[in-house]
Amino acid sequence: MEPAIILVRPQMGENIGAAARAMLNFGLTDMRLVAPRDGWPNPKAVAMASGAAGRVLDQARVYPTLAEAMADIDYAYATTARGRELTKPVLTPATAMADARERTSQGERIAMIFGPERAGLENDDVARANAIITVPVNPDFPSLNLAQAVLLTGYEWSRDSLPAQPAPQGRRPDGEATATRIEIEKLADHWEERLDEAGFFFPTEKAPAMKLTLRNLWSRMPLTRADTRIFHGMLRQLIRRD
Amino acid sequence: MEPAIILVRPQMGENIGAAARAMLNFGLTDMRLVAPRDGWPNPKAVAMASGAAGRVLDQARVYPTLAEAMADIDYAYATTARGRELTKPVLTPATAMADARERTSQGERIAMIFGPERAGLENDDVARANAIITVPVNPDFPSLNLAQAVLLTGYEWSRDSLPAQPAPQGRRPDGEATATRIEIEKLADHWEERLDEAGFFFPTEKAPAMKLTLRNLWSRMPLTRADTRIFHGMLRQLIRRD
């Protein structure tokens, strides 16, 4: 069962709409609102959401208190900008959502709680949560807005449900100088010019696609500086013969 | 060395400012702009950024073409909303940033490339990248904006530089029904009321803090339904004796 996203005393309708969009990016649809400042429904929230995110708002439930919004929740994470003086575990989103997936698989109902813009959750709100999520941002510039905090949490919720990917192929050989970007650009330019002169890009209407394919080919190769010299040299040699 | 964030033909100044904020959350400061629609500097970008994020904008470099913005870059990831018909590796942010950290540690200079709002990168732009990053969002509702795409990429860049955390302590015993949220609320209410009657919350000016501590205590406990019955029972018994 998917986690509930509880917004406590949200202020701007636009931010509620943006939070609904952020949720739906990661398939989350159970939005709960505690005492939204400007009442509910809120036309500014609807305007900010769109399409299916509007349906998330339509289905959102509104509660007078956080306690009521959490009535069916077994385990809740409160998001705060910094750790508090509370004796609760303070988790990164990664650890918290791994824990949440584990609890969900055991049948627990999970919620993530977000506070109002600027002020954040009050201690009374945090007291109702079992654990705290703090996103590890630059301590000199923490500036996540409400929708961004929801976004990162939703991202972590779905992140590890994907199959692991292998790293891209084609690391360059160890100990060899990597071709710089500008060296690869020059190589691609050189080949494109000479091939153009040689009438390679024919018929004319296919030339742009052919050039694009070739650009892609060069930038995909794990070329060393030595490799680029070889390709330049081969090209010069081919032209000389011709 | 930190990755460069390259915004290609960004349109709204507000979004450039929001991208600078998103970057700085994760300590990224090397912003490069390719042919920003409304010229540069852009007062709307400055208004959206704030404090230190304004300095990211001050230091941003502007280039007429993506090729020039990438002159010193060894390996670049293009972010696109969906995989293209290009024969390049398509990576999640997680895999891409693990790869980027590895390349950085070997001395390569990395860039992440973001396209204009709505339209995204053109094929000519993507052709200059070595790999593609696609955020795995809900295919029925992909709605990341520019700053959010930058945010998730920056988050992944810094995510695994943190020490791993243990999961929170105190899972409930296997096979026992977990206390619901409402059962815990009722338990906390019951204890608070009876303790209040018993004069526990003394002196009065300390009562709110004492109650908060107690709420935190209850919600931190991995209580089963049976546990809550025990705590109710103990309380009743204590009062009866008293």
PDB file of C-alpha atoms in Angstrom, chain A:
ATOM      1  CA  MET A   1       0.000   0.000   0.000  1.00  0.00           C
ATOM      2  CA  GLU A   2       1.363   3.405  -0.915  1.00  0.00           C
ATOM      3  CA  PRO A   3       2.405   5.905   1.760  1.00  0.00           C
ATOM      4  CA  ALA A   4       0.144   8.813   2.649  1.00  0.00           C
ATOM      5  CA  ILE A   5       1.509  12.324   2.178  1.00  0.00           C
ATOM      6  CA  ILE A   6       0.218  14.605   4.944  1.00  0.00           C
ATOM      7  CA  LEU A   7       0.593  18.361   4.539  1.00  0.00           C
ATOM      8  CA  VAL A   8       0.148  20.102   7.881  1.00  0.00           C
ATOM      9  CA  ARG A   9      -1.327  23.631   7.755  1.00  0.00           C
ATOM     10  CA  PRO A  10      -0.172  24.314   4.184  1.00  0.00           C
ATOM     11  CA  GLN A  11      -0.444  27.988   3.289  1.00  0.00           C
ATOM     12  CA  MET A  12      -0.340  28.666  -0.455  1.00  0.00           C
ATOM     13  CA  GLY A  13      -2.708  26.793  -2.731  1.00  0.00           C
ATOM     14  CA  GLU A  14      -0.011  26.824  -5.426  1.00  0.00           C
ATOM     15  CA  ASN A  15       2.257  24.797  -3.169  1.00  0.00           C
ATOM     16  CA  ILE A  16      -0.445  22.213  -2.509  1.00  0.00           C
ATOM     17  CA  GLY A  17      -0.917  21.862  -6.267  1.00  0.00           C
ATOM     18  CA  ALA A  18       2.832  21.591  -6.805  1.00  0.00           C
ATOM     19  CA  ALA A  19       3.029  18.944  -4.078  1.00  0.00           C
ATOM     20  CA  ALA A  20       0.290  16.934  -5.847  1.00  0.00           C
ATOM     21  CA  ARG A  21       2.315  17.065  -9.062  1.00  0.00           C
ATOM     22  CA  ALA A  22       5.481  16.034  -7.234  1.00  0.00           C
ATOM     23  CA  MET A  23       3.634  13.085  -5.669  1.00  0.00           C
ATOM     24  CA  LEU A  24       2.161  11.847  -8.897  1.00  0.00           C
ATOM     25  CA  ASN A  25       5.568  11.815 -10.570  1.00  0.00           C
ATOM     26  CA  PHE A  26       6.274   8.855  -8.330  1.00  0.00           C
ATOM     27  CA  GLY A  27       2.809   7.329  -8.368  1.00  0.00           C
ATOM     28  CA  LEU A  28       1.744   8.647  -4.956  1.00  0.00           C
ATOM     29  CA  THR A  29      -1.928   9.673  -4.732  1.00  0.00           C
ATOM     30  CA  ASP A  30      -2.957   9.581  -1.042  1.00  0.00           C
ATOM     31  CA  MET A  31      -2.789  13.269  -0.107  1.00  0.00           C
ATOM     32  CA  ARG A  32      -4.117  14.428   3.269  1.00  0.00           C
ATOM     33  CA  LEU A  33      -4.414  18.036   4.353  1.00  0.00           C
ATOM     34  CA  VAL A  34      -4.499  19.225   7.940  1.00  0.00           C
ATOM     35  CA  ALA A  35      -6.179  22.605   8.387  1.00  0.00           C
ATOM     36  CA  PRO A  36      -5.119  24.208   5.098  1.00  0.00           C
ATOM     37  CA  ARG A  37      -4.863  27.954   5.708  1.00  0.00           C
ATOM     38  CA  ASP A  38      -7.110  29.076   2.866  1.00  0.00           C
ATOM     39  CA  GLY A  39      -9.751  26.363   3.198  1.00  0.00           C
ATOM     40  CA  TRP A  40     -10.539  23.594   0.768  1.00  0.00           C
ATOM     41  CA  PRO A  41     -11.036  23.169  -2.140  1.00  0.00           C
ATOM     42  CA  ASN A  42      -8.584  25.823  -3.257  1.00  0.00           C
ATOM     43  CA  PRO A  43      -8.752  27.071  -6.871  1.00  0.00           C
ATOM     44  CA  LYS A  44      -5.068  28.077  -6.843  1.00  0.00           C
ATOM     45  CA  ALA A  45      -4.116  24.503  -6.005  1.00  0.00           C
ATOM     46  CA  VAL A  46      -6.219  23.233  -8.916  1.00  0.00           C
ATOM     47  CA  ALA A  47      -4.654  25.760 -11.290  1.00  0.00           C
ATOM     48  CA  MET A  48      -1.141  24.638 -10.347  1.00  0.00           C
ATOM     49  CA  ALA A  49      -1.920  20.940 -10.638  1.00  0.00           C
ATOM     50  CA  SER A  50      -2.897  19.633 -14.048  1.00  0.00           C
ATOM     51  CA  GLY A  51      -4.604  16.599 -15.503  1.00  0.00           C
ATOM     52  CA  ALA A  52      -4.129  13.598 -13.284  1.00  0.00           C
ATOM     53  CA  ALA A  53      -2.595  15.705 -10.490  1.00  0.00           C
ATOM     54  CA  GLY A  54      -5.950  17.500 -10.304  1.00  0.00           C
ATOM     55  CA  ARG A  55      -7.480  14.149  -9.438  1.00  0.00           C
ATOM     56  CA  VAL A  56      -5.018  13.778  -6.558  1.00  0.00           C
ATOM     57  CA  LEU A  57      -6.443  17.055  -5.208  1.00  0.00           C
ATOM     58  CA  ASP A  58     -10.026  15.896  -5.814  1.00  0.00           C
ATOM     59  CA  GLN A  59      -9.363  12.823  -3.712  1.00  0.00           C
ATOM     60  CA  ALA A  60      -7.426  14.636  -0.985  1.00  0.00           C
ATOM     61  CA  ARG A  61      -8.967  14.361   2.459  1.00  0.00           C
ATOM     62  CA  VAL A  62      -9.019  17.254   4.900  1.00  0.00           C
ATOM     63  CA  TYR A  63      -8.723  16.914   8.666  1.00  0.00           C
ATOM     64  CA  PRO A  64      -8.855  19.442  11.495  1.00  0.00           C
ATOM     65  CA  THR A  65      -5.907  17.903  13.344  1.00  0.00           C
ATOM     66  CA  LEU A  66      -2.837  15.857  12.543  1.00  0.00           C
ATOM     67  CA  ALA A  67      -3.964  13.200  15.008  1.00  0.00           C
ATOM     68  CA  GLU A  68      -7.126  12.626  12.951  1.00  0.00           C
ATOM     69  CA  ALA A  69      -5.215  12.571   9.672  1.00  0.00           C
ATOM     70  CA  MET A  70      -3.036   9.810  11.121  1.00  0.00           C
ATOM     71  CA  ALA A  71      -5.794   7.649  12.566  1.00  0.00           C
ATOM     72  CA  ASP A  72      -5.090   4.658  10.283  1.00  0.00           C
ATOM     73  CA  ILE A  73      -1.320   5.120  10.082  1.00  0.00           C
ATOM     74  CA  ASP A  74       1.036   2.682  11.761  1.00  0.00           C
ATOM     75  CA  TYR A  75       4.324   4.472  11.295  1.00  0.00           C
ATOM     76  CA  ALA A  76       4.987   8.077  10.378  1.00  0.00           C
ATOM     77  CA  TYR A  77       8.047  10.071   9.345  1.00  0.00           C
ATOM     78  CA  ALA A  78       8.097  13.814  10.016  1.00  0.00           C
ATOM     79  CA  THR A  79      10.218  15.865   7.633  1.00  0.00           C
ATOM     80  CA  THR A  80      12.168  18.688   9.225  1.00  0.00           C
ATOM     81  CA  ALA A  81      14.881  20.980   7.921  1.00  0.00           C
ATOM     82  CA  ARG A  82      17.236  20.095  10.732  1.00  0.00           C
ATOM     83  CA  GLY A  83      17.412  17.619  13.564  1.00  0.00           C
ATOM     84  CA  ARG A  84      15.491  18.635  16.670  1.00  0.00           C
ATOM     85  CA  GLU A  85      16.173  18.143  20.299  1.00  0.00           C
ATOM     86  CA  LEU A  86      13.910  15.129  20.235  1.00  0.00           C
ATOM     87  CA  THR A  87      14.950  11.628  21.051  1.00  0.00           C
ATOM     88  CA  LYS A  88      13.821  10.123  17.781  1.00  0.00           C
ATOM     89  CA  PRO A  89      15.842   8.613  14.999  1.00  0.00           C
ATOM     90  CA  VAL A  90      16.859  11.254  12.434  1.00  0.00           C
ATOM     91  CA  LEU A  91      17.086   9.585   9.028  1.00  0.00           C
ATOM     92  CA  THR A  92      18.113  10.521   5.526  1.00  0.00           C
ATOM     93  CA  PRO A  93      15.381  10.066   2.914  1.00  0.00           C
ATOM     94  CA  ALA A  94      17.294   7.023   1.654  1.00  0.00           C
ATOM     95  CA  THR A  95      17.316   5.222   4.996  1.00  0.00           C
ATOM     96  CA  ALA A  96      13.778   6.286   5.846  1.00  0.00           C
ATOM     97  CA  MET A  97      12.289   5.049   2.578  1.00  0.00           C
ATOM     98  CA  ALA A  98      14.164   1.752   2.739  1.00  0.00           C
ATOM     99  CA  ASP A  99      12.629   1.347   6.188  1.00  0.00           C
ATOM    100  CA  ALA A 100       9.221   2.418   4.852  1.00  0.00           C
ATOM    101  CA  ARG A 101       9.314  -0.159   2.046  1.00  0.00           C
ATOM    102  CA  GLU A 102      10.201  -2.850   4.558  1.00  0.00           C
ATOM    103  CA  ARG A 103       7.355  -1.829   6.867  1.00  0.00           C
ATOM    104  CA  THR A 104       4.920  -1.604   3.963  1.00  0.00           C
ATOM    105  CA  SER A 105       5.838  -5.110   2.870  1.00  0.00           C
ATOM    106  CA  GLN A 106       4.956  -6.247   6.389  1.00  0.00           C
ATOM    107  CA  GLY A 107       1.523  -4.656   6.092  1.00  0.00           C
ATOM    108  CA  GLU A 108       2.132  -1.427   7.998  1.00  0.00           C
ATOM    109  CA  ARG A 109       0.548   1.801   6.786  1.00  0.00           C
ATOM    110  CA  ILE A 110       3.088   4.574   6.364  1.00  0.00           C
ATOM    111  CA  ALA A 111       2.819   8.358   6.242  1.00  0.00           C
ATOM    112  CA  MET A 112       5.245  11.163   5.484  1.00  0.00           C
ATOM    113  CA  ILE A 113       4.388  14.430   7.234  1.00  0.00           C
ATOM    114  CA  PHE A 114       5.356  17.859   5.848  1.00  0.00           C
ATOM    115  CA  GLY A 115       4.977  21.150   7.678  1.00  0.00           C
ATOM    116  CA  PRO A 116       3.813  24.547   6.503  1.00  0.00           C
ATOM    117  CA  GLU A 117       6.008  26.624   4.215  1.00  0.00           C
ATOM    118  CA  ARG A 118       8.775  28.533   6.021  1.00  0.00           C
ATOM    119  CA  ALA A 119       7.896  27.634   9.625  1.00  0.00           C
ATOM    120  CA  GLY A 120       7.898  23.852   9.183  1.00  0.00           C
ATOM    121  CA  LEU A 121       6.379  21.385  11.620  1.00  0.00           C
ATOM    122  CA  GLU A 122       5.862  22.365  15.224  1.00  0.00           C
ATOM    123  CA  ASN A 123       7.163  20.205  18.017  1.00  0.00           C
ATOM    124  CA  ASP A 124       3.628  19.017  18.774  1.00  0.00           C
ATOM    125  CA  ASP A 125       3.389  17.688  15.222  1.00  0.00           C
ATOM    126  CA  VAL A 126       6.770  16.035  15.297  1.00  0.00           C
ATOM    127  CA  ALA A 127       5.846  14.434  18.601  1.00  0.00           C
ATOM    128  CA  ARG A 128       3.228  12.363  16.761  1.00  0.00           C
ATOM    129  CA  ALA A 129       5.759  10.902  14.327  1.00  0.00           C
ATOM    130  CA  ASN A 130       7.890   7.854  14.959  1.00  0.00           C
ATOM    131  CA  ALA A 131      10.971   9.093  13.164  1.00  0.00           C
ATOM    132  CA  ILE A 132      12.345  12.212  11.493  1.00  0.00           C
ATOM    133  CA  ILE A 133      13.510  12.639   7.910  1.00  0.00           C
ATOM    134  CA  THR A 134      16.048  15.365   7.245  1.00  0.00           C
ATOM    135  CA  VAL A 135      17.319  15.836   3.694  1.00  0.00           C
ATOM    136  CA  PRO A 136      21.098  16.244   3.858  1.00  0.00           C
ATOM    137  CA  VAL A 137      21.419  19.618   2.148  1.00  0.00           C
ATOM    138  CA  ASN A 138      24.218  22.172   2.255  1.00  0.00           C
ATOM    139  CA  PRO A 139      24.038  23.509   5.843  1.00  0.00           C
ATOM    140  CA  ASP A 140      24.964  26.974   4.589  1.00  0.00           C
ATOM    141  CA  PHE A 141      22.109  27.005   2.088  1.00  0.00           C
ATOM    142  CA  PRO A 142      19.164  24.776   2.899  1.00  0.00           C
ATOM    143  CA  SER A 143      16.383  25.989   0.613  1.00  0.00           C
ATOM    144  CA  LEU A 144      14.055  23.131  -0.258  1.00  0.00           C
ATOM    145  CA  ASN A 145      10.498  24.257  -0.788  1.00  0.00           C
ATOM    146  CA  LEU A 146       7.461  22.146   0.126  1.00  0.00           C
ATOM    147  CA  ALA A 147       7.006  20.521  -3.290  1.00  0.00           C
ATOM    148  CA  GLN A 148      10.744  19.801  -3.518  1.00  0.00           C
ATOM    149  CA  ALA A 149      10.724  18.076  -0.140  1.00  0.00           C
ATOM    150  CA  VAL A 150       7.749  15.979  -1.280  1.00  0.00           C
ATOM    151  CA  LEU A 151       9.540  15.308  -4.571  1.00  0.00           C
ATOM    152  CA  LEU A 152      12.732  13.993  -2.968  1.00  0.00           C
ATOM    153  CA  THR A 153      10.772  11.797  -0.595  1.00  0.00           C
ATOM    154  CA  GLY A 154       8.654  10.363  -3.414  1.00  0.00           C
ATOM    155  CA  TYR A 155      11.784   9.858  -5.474  1.00  0.00           C
ATOM    156  CA  GLU A 156      13.387   7.858  -2.682  1.00  0.00           C
ATOM    157  CA  TRP A 157      10.205   5.860  -2.187  1.00  0.00           C
ATOM    158  CA  SER A 158      10.311   4.622  -5.778  1.00  0.00           C
ATOM    159  CA  ARG A 159      14.071   4.784  -6.381  1.00  0.00           C
ATOM    160  CA  ASP A 160      15.115   1.325  -5.356  1.00  0.00           C
ATOM    161  CA  SER A 161      12.083  -0.427  -6.787  1.00  0.00           C
ATOM    162  CA  LEU A 162      13.855  -0.181 -10.140  1.00  0.00           C
ATOM    163  CA  PRO A 163      16.171  -2.906 -11.338  1.00  0.00           C
ATOM    164  CA  ALA A 164      19.810  -2.033 -10.787  1.00  0.00           C
ATOM    165  CA  GLN A 165      21.575  -0.773 -13.873  1.00  0.00           C
ATOM    166  CA  PRO A 166      25.076  -1.551 -14.994  1.00  0.00           C
ATOM    167  CA  ALA A 167      27.355   1.456 -15.271  1.00  0.00           C
ATOM    168  CA  PRO A 168      27.845   2.687 -18.823  1.00  0.00           C
ATOM    169  CA  GLN A 169      30.279   0.714 -20.889  1.00  0.00           C
ATOM    170  CA  GLY A 170      33.473   2.052 -22.254  1.00  0.00           C
ATOM    171  CA  ARG A 171      35.656   3.503 -19.568  1.00  0.00           C
ATOM    172  CA  ARG A 172      38.884   4.627 -21.102  1.00  0.00           C
ATOM    173  CA  PRO A 173      41.995   2.488 -20.640  1.00  0.00           C
ATOM    174  CA  ASP A 174      43.716   3.180 -17.321  1.00  0.00           C
ATOM    175  CA  GLY A 175      46.677   5.492 -17.380  1.00  0.00           C
ATOM    176  CA  GLU A 176      45.880   7.062 -20.753  1.00  0.00           C
ATOM    177  CA  ALA A 177      44.958  10.710 -21.072  1.00  0.00           C
ATOM    178  CA  THR A 178      41.297  11.124 -21.856  1.00  0.00           C
ATOM    179  CA  ALA A 179      40.469  13.153 -24.927  1.00  0.00           C
ATOM    180  CA  THR A 180      39.013  16.465 -23.865  1.00  0.00           C
ATOM    181  CA  ARG A 181      35.623  17.551 -25.039  1.00  0.00           C
ATOM    182  CA  ILE A 182      37.194  20.098 -27.374  1.00  0.00           C
ATOM    183  CA  GLU A 183      39.448  17.455 -28.892  1.00  0.00           C
ATOM    184  CA  ILE A 184      36.382  15.335 -29.638  1.00  0.00           C
ATOM    185  CA  GLU A 185      34.546  18.315 -31.093  1.00  0.00           C
ATOM    186  CA  LYS A 186      37.497  19.026 -33.362  1.00  0.00           C
ATOM    187  CA  LEU A 187      37.669  15.417 -34.404  1.00  0.00           C
ATOM    188  CA  ALA A 188      33.959  15.361 -35.230  1.00  0.00           C
ATOM    189  CA  ASP A 189      34.285  18.645 -37.128  1.00  0.00           C
ATOM    190  CA  HIS A 190      37.275  17.395 -39.074  1.00  0.00           C
ATOM    191  CA  TRP A 191      35.514  14.198 -40.154  1.00  0.00           C
ATOM    192  CA  GLU A 192      32.267  15.966 -40.949  1.00  0.00           C
ATOM    193  CA  GLU A 193      34.017  18.547 -43.149  1.00  0.00           C
ATOM    194  CA  ARG A 194      36.069  16.042 -45.078  1.00  0.00           C
ATOM    195  CA  LEU A 195      33.190  13.628 -45.515  1.00  0.00           C
ATOM    196  CA  ASP A 196      31.043  16.494 -46.699  1.00  0.00           C
ATOM    197  CA  GLU A 197      33.658  17.426 -49.299  1.00  0.00           C
ATOM    198  CA  ALA A 198      33.811  13.777 -50.295  1.00  0.00           C
ATOM    199  CA  GLY A 199      30.060  13.729 -50.956  1.00  0.00           C
ATOM    200  CA  PHE A 200      29.420  11.297 -48.107  1.00  0.00           C
ATOM    201  CA  PHE A 201      26.251  13.010 -46.848  1.00  0.00           C
ATOM    202  CA  PHE A 202      24.001  11.998 -49.708  1.00  0.00           C
ATOM    203  CA  PRO A 203      21.149  12.381 -50.484  1.00  0.00           C
ATOM    204  CA  THR A 204      21.018  15.969 -49.196  1.00  0.00           C
ATOM    205  CA  GLU A 205      17.769  15.553 -47.301  1.00  0.00           C
ATOM    206  CA  LYS A 206      19.334  12.808 -45.217  1.00  0.00           C
ATOM    207  CA  ALA A 207      22.488  14.779 -44.456  1.00  0.00           C
ATOM    208  CA  PRO A 208      21.332  16.271 -41.113  1.00  0.00           C
ATOM    209  CA  ALA A 209      20.365  12.846 -39.737  1.00  0.00           C
ATOM    210  CA  MET A 210      23.599  11.305 -40.968  1.00  0.00           C
ATOM    211  CA  LYS A 211      25.637  14.090 -39.335  1.00  0.00           C
ATOM    212  CA  LEU A 212      23.739  13.645 -36.093  1.00  0.00           C
ATOM    213  CA  THR A 213      24.428   9.922 -36.111  1.00  0.00           C
ATOM    214  CA  LEU A 214      28.083  10.620 -36.576  1.00  0.00           C
ATOM    215  CA  ARG A 215      28.228  13.220 -33.756  1.00  0.00           C
ATOM    216  CA  ASN A 216      26.603  10.680 -31.499  1.00  0.00           C
ATOM    217  CA  LEU A 217      29.095   8.074 -32.508  1.00  0.00           C
ATOM    218  CA  TRP A 218      32.087  10.233 -31.620  1.00  0.00           C
ATOM    219  CA  SER A 219      30.761  11.364 -28.266  1.00  0.00           C
ATOM    220  CA  ARG A 220      29.831   7.812 -27.319  1.00  0.00           C
ATOM    221  CA  MET A 221      33.348   6.508 -27.798  1.00  0.00           C
ATOM    222  CA  PRO A 222      35.660   6.381 -24.790  1.00  0.00           C
ATOM    223  CA  LEU A 223      38.475   8.012 -26.719  1.00  0.00           C
ATOM    224  CA  THR A 224      41.889   8.769 -25.357  1.00  0.00           C
ATOM    225  CA  ARG A 225      43.904  11.656 -26.637  1.00  0.00           C
ATOM    226  CA  ALA A 226      46.038   9.165 -28.555  1.00  0.00           C
ATOM    227  CA  ASP A 227      42.898   7.731 -30.169  1.00  0.00           C
ATOM    228  CA  THR A 228      41.896  11.133 -31.497  1.00  0.00           C
ATOM    229  CA  ARG A 229      45.317  11.558 -33.079  1.00  0.00           C
ATOM    230  CA  ILE A 230      44.889   8.198 -34.779  1.00  0.00           C
ATOM    231  CA  PHE A 231      41.468   9.152 -36.149  1.00  0.00           C
ATOM    232  CA  HIS A 232      42.759  12.472 -37.422  1.00  0.00           C
ATOM    233  CA  GLY A 233      45.687  10.685 -39.003  1.00  0.00           C
ATOM    234  CA  MET A 234      43.523   8.038 -40.665  1.00  0.00           C
ATOM    235  CA  LEU A 235      41.295  10.696 -42.136  1.00  0.00           C
ATOM    236  CA  ARG A 236      44.195  12.678 -43.535  1.00  0.00           C
ATOM    237  CA  GLN A 237      45.644   9.555 -45.016  1.00  0.00           C
ATOM    238  CA  LEU A 238      42.373   8.565 -46.679  1.00  0.00           C
ATOM    239  CA  ILE A 239      42.049  11.968 -48.288  1.00  0.00           C
ATOM    240  CA  ARG A 240      45.634  11.903 -49.476  1.00  0.00           C
ATOM    241  CA  ARG A 241      45.025   8.656 -51.309  1.00  0.00           C
ATOM    242  CA  ASP A 242      41.848   9.944 -52.851  1.00  0.00           C
TER     243      ASP A 242
END
